[in-house]
Structure formats: structure tokens, C-alpha cells
CSV table of C-alpha atoms in Angstrom, one decimal:
chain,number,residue,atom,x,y,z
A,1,UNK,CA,33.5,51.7,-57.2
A,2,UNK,CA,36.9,53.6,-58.0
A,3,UNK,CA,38.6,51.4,-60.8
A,4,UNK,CA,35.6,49.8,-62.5
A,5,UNK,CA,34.8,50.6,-65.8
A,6,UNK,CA,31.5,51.1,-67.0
A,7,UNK,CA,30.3,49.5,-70.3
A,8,UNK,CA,26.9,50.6,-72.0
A,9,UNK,CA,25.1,48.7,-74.7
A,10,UNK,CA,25.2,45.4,-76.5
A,11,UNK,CA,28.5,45.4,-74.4
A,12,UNK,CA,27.1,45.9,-71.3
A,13,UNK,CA,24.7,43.4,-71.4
A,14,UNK,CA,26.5,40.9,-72.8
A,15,UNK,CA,29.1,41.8,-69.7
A,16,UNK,CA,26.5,41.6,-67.4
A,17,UNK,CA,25.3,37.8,-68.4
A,18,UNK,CA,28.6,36.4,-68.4
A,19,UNK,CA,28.8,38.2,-65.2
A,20,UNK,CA,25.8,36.4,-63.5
A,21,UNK,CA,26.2,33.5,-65.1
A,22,UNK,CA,29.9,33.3,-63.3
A,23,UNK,CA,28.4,34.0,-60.5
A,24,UNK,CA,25.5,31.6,-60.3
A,25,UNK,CA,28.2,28.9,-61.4
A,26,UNK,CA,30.0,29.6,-58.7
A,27,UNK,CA,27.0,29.7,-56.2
A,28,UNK,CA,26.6,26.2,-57.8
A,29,UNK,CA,29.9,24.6,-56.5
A,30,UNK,CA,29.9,26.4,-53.2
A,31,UNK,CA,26.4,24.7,-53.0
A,32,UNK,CA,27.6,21.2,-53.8
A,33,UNK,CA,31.0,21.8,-51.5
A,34,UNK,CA,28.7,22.8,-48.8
A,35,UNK,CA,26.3,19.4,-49.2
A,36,UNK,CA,29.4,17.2,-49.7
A,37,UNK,CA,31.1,19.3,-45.9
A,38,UNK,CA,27.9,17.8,-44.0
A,39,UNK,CA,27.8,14.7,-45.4
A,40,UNK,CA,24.9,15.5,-47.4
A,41,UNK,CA,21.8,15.0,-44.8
A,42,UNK,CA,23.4,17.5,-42.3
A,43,UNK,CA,25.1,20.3,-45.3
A,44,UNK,CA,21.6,20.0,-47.5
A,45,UNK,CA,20.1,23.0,-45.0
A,46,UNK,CA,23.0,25.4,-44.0
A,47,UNK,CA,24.6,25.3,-47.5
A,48,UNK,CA,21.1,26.0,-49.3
A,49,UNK,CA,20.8,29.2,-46.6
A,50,UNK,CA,24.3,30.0,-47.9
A,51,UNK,CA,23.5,29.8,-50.9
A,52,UNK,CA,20.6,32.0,-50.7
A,53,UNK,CA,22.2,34.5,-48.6
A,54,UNK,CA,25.0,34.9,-51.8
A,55,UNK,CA,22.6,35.3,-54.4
A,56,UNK,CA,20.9,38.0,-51.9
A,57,UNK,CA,23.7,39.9,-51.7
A,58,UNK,CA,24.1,39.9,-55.6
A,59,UNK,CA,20.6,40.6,-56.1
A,60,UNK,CA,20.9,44.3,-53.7
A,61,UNK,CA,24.1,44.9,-55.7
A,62,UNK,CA,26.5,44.1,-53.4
A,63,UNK,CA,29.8,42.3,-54.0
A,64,UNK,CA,30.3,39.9,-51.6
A,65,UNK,CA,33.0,37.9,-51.3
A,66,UNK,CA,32.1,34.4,-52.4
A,67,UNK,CA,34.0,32.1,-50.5
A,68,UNK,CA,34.6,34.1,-47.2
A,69,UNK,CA,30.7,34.8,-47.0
A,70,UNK,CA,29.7,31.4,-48.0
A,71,UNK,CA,31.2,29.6,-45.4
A,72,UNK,CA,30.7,31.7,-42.6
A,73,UNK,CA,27.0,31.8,-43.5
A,74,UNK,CA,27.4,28.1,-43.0
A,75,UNK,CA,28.8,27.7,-40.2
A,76,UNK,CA,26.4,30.7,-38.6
A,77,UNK,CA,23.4,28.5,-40.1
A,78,UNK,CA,24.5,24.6,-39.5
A,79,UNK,CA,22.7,24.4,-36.5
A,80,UNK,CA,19.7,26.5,-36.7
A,81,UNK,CA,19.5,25.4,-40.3
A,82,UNK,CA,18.8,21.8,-39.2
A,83,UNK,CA,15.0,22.7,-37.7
A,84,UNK,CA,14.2,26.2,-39.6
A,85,UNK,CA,14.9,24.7,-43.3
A,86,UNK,CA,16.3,20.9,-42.7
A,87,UNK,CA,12.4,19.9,-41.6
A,88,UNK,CA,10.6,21.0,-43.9
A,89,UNK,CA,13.0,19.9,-47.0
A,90,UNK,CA,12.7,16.2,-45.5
A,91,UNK,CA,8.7,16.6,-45.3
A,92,UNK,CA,9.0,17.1,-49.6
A,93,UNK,CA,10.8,13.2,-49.3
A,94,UNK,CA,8.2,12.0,-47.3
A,95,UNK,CA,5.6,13.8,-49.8
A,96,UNK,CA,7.3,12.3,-52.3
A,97,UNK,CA,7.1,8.8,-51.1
A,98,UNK,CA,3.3,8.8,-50.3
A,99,UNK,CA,2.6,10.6,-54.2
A,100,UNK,CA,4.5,7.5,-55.4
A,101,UNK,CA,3.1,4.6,-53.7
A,102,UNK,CA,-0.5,6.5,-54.1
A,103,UNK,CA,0.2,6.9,-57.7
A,104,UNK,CA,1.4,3.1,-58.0
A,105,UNK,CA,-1.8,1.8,-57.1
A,106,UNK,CA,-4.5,0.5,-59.7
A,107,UNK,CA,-7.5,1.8,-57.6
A,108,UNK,CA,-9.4,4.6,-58.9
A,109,UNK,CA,-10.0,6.6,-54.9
A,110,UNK,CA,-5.5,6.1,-55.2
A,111,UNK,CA,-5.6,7.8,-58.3
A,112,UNK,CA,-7.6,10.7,-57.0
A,113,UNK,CA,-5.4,10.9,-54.0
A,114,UNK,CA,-2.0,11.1,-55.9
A,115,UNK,CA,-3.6,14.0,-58.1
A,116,UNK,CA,-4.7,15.6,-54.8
A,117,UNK,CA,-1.3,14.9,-52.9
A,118,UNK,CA,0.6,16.3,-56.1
A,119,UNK,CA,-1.2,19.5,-55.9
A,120,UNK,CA,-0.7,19.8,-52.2
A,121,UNK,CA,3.3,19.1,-53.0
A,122,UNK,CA,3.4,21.5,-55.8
A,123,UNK,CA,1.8,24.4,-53.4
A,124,UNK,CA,4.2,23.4,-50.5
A,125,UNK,CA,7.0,23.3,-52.8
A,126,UNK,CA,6.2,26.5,-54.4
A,127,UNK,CA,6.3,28.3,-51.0
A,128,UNK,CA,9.1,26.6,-49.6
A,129,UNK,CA,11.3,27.8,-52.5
A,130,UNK,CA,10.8,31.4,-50.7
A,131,UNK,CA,12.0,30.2,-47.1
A,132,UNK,CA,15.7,30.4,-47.6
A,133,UNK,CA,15.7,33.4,-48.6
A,134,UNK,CA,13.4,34.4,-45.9
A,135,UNK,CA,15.8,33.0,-42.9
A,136,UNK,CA,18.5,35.3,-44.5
A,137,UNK,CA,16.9,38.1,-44.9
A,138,UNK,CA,14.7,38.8,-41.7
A,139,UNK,CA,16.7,35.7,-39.3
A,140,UNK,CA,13.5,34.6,-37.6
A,141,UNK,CA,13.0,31.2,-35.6
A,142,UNK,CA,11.4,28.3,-37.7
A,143,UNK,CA,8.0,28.8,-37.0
A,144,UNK,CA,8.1,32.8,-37.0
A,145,UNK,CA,9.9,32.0,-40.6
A,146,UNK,CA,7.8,29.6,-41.8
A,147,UNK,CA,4.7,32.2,-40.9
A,148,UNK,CA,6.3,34.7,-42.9
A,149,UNK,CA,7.0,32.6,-45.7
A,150,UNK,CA,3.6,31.5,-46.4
A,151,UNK,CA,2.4,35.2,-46.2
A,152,UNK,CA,5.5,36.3,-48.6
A,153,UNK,CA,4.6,33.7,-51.3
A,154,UNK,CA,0.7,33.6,-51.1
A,155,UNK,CA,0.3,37.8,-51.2
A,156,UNK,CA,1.6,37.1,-54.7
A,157,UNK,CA,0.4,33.5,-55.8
A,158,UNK,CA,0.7,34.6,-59.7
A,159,UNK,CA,4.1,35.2,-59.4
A,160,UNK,CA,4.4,32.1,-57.0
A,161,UNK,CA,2.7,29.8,-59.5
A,162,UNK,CA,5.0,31.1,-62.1
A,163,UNK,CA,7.9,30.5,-60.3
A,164,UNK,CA,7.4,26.7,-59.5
A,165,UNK,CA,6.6,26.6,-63.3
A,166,UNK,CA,9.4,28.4,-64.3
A,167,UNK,CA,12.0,26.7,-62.0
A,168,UNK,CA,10.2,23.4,-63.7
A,169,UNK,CA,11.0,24.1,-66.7
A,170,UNK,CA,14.8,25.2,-65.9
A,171,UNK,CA,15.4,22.4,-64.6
A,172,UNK,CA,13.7,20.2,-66.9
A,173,UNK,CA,15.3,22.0,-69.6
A,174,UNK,CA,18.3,21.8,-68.7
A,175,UNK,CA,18.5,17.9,-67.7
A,176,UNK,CA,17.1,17.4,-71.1
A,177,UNK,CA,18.6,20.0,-73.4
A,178,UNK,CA,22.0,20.3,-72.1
A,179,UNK,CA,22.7,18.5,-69.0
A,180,UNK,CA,26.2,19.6,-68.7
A,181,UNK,CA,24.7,23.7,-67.5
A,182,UNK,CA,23.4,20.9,-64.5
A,183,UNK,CA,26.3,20.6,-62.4
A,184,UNK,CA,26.7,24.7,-63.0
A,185,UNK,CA,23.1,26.2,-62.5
A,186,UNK,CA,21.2,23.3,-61.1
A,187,UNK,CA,20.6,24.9,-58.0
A,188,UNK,CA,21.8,28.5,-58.7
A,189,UNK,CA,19.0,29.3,-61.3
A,190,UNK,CA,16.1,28.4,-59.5
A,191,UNK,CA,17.4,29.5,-56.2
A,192,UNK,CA,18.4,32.9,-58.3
A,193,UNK,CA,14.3,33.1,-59.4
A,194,UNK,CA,13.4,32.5,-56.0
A,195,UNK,CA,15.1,34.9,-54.4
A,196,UNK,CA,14.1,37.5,-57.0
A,197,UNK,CA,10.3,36.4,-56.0
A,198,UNK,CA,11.3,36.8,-52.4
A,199,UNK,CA,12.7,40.4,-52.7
A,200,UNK,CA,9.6,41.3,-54.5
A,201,UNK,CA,7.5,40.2,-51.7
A,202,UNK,CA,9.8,42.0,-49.3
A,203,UNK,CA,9.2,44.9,-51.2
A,204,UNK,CA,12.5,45.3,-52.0
């Protein structure tokens, strides 16, 4: 673009990470603003598409413009973002309650059954990381979407694995190393590794 300069080495790179980590702050607080407009239960969906569809647009090298693009992608996605992403986030609660109660219980068959529940949640978690990306980059109904996010995430379940570990330990790190990046990259930097995974996938 006419007007930018370019910078090269150490510079460069240096630029570059402050760059993305302004813009995955920013992705950050658009994120929360976009919970908090729904009252949480209804935002949770269309602002996580939002999200997704910013960080898309960074990750082809495009320069969006943040706020304008956000919130149109949410009010474009509030509605259809209530069954193609809103469902299957509130199945990971319900997963979450039976891996708890299952894993309360003395019993040695309730033990087996939380192990086995918490590897079914870690799978569906792993692929369901790919599906807002998905919605914003091919825009098919939930189960069409759905379809193709088990095929995008399970034609590469290295890379899969390694991105529910990696987005575990992000987070993880973070809460516990310094839990002031949360409110900044909570979402952002495993939403940014997901969509990287996607694009792969995608082929792109």
C-alpha cells in the first residue's frame, strides 16, 4: 500500500509482533463488547463468529477495519449464530457437567466414565475450535458446517491434537504466569491458532 513503509530485520519482526499482538488485543475487547451486547448467552455465538471472521481477514493479509467489520459480522451472524455455533458451545456445558458429577463419584465404573467422557470432550472440543472459522469462511447451514468441520479437523488430527494442547497451555499459562495478558489474549490467542489450523485445512 502507497504510504507504508517497509522495515526488514530485527526491526521488522519486532514491528510485526507488536503489530499482531495489537491486533489480537483488540480482537480481545471487541470479543468481550460483543458477549457483554447479547447479554452473554445470546452475544457468546455471533461475537465468537466475529471474532473469527477478524482474525481471518488478518491471517490472508488483509486490513480490515476492526470495528466497522466486527459489528456488522455480528449483526449478519446473531441469528444464524444461535443454532450453527450457539448449540454446540452449550453441548461443551452440558459435557462439562456430566465429566464433573462422573468424576465426583467414589465408584470405580464412575471413574472409568469421567476418563472416557474427558476424552470424548477433549476430541469435540478440539474440533469445535475449527467451526467458527469454518461458518466464516465457506457460510454453510449448521449441519452442512458442522460436516465440514469434522472433515477439516480430522484430515489433520496431528495438527488438531496439537492445537487443543497448545491452546491448553496458552491459556493455562497465561492464567498462571501472568493473568493480566488474560483480559487481552484470552480469546484472541487460541482463536488466532485455530484459525491458522483452519486455513491449513482449507488449503489456504
Amino acid at each position: 500500500m502507497a504510504g507504508e513503509i517497509e522495515i526488514g530485520g530485527r526491526f521488522g519482526r519486532l514491528y510485526q509482533m507488536l503489530d499482531w499482538a495489537y491486533r489480537l488485543a483488540v480482537v480481545n475487547f471487541l470479543w468481550i463488547a460483543g458477549v457483554l451486547a447479547g447479554l452473554v448467552i445470546a452475544g457468546l455465538a455471533p461475537a465468537t463468529v466475529a471474532g473469527s471472521w477478524l482474525l481471518l481477514e488478518y491471517c490472508r493479509g488483509n486490513r480490515p477495519r476492526p470495528w466497522h467489520g466486527f459489528w456488522r459480522q455480528w449483526r449478519d451472524w446473531f441469528l444464524p449464530a444461535q443454532l450453527s455455533l450457539g448449540v454446540p458451545l452449550a453441548t461443551v456445558f452440558v459435557l462439562g457437567f456430566y465429566l464433573v458429577t462422573a468424576a465426583s463419584q467414589a465408584a470405580l465404573e464412575f471413574r472409568a466414565a469421567a476418563v472416557s467422557l474427558a476424552i470424548l470432550s477433549a476430541a469435540y472440543l478440539a474440533t469445535l475450535s475449527y467451526l467458527p472459522a469454518v461458518l466464516c469462511h465457506v457460510g454453510l447451514g449448521p449441519v452442512a458446517a458442522w460436516r465440514t468441520t469434522v472433515l477439516a479437523a480430522w484430515r489433520q488430527p496431528v495438527i488438531t491434537l496439537a492445537l487443543l494442547v497448545a491452546q491448553a497451555l496458552l491459556v493455562v499459562g497465561m492464567a498462571v504466569v501472568l493473568p493480566a495478558a488474560l483480559p487481552f489474549f484470552a480469546y484472541s490467542g487460541p482463536a488466532l491458532l485455530a484459525t491458522r489450523a483452519a486455513l491449513r485445512a482449507f488449503g489456504r
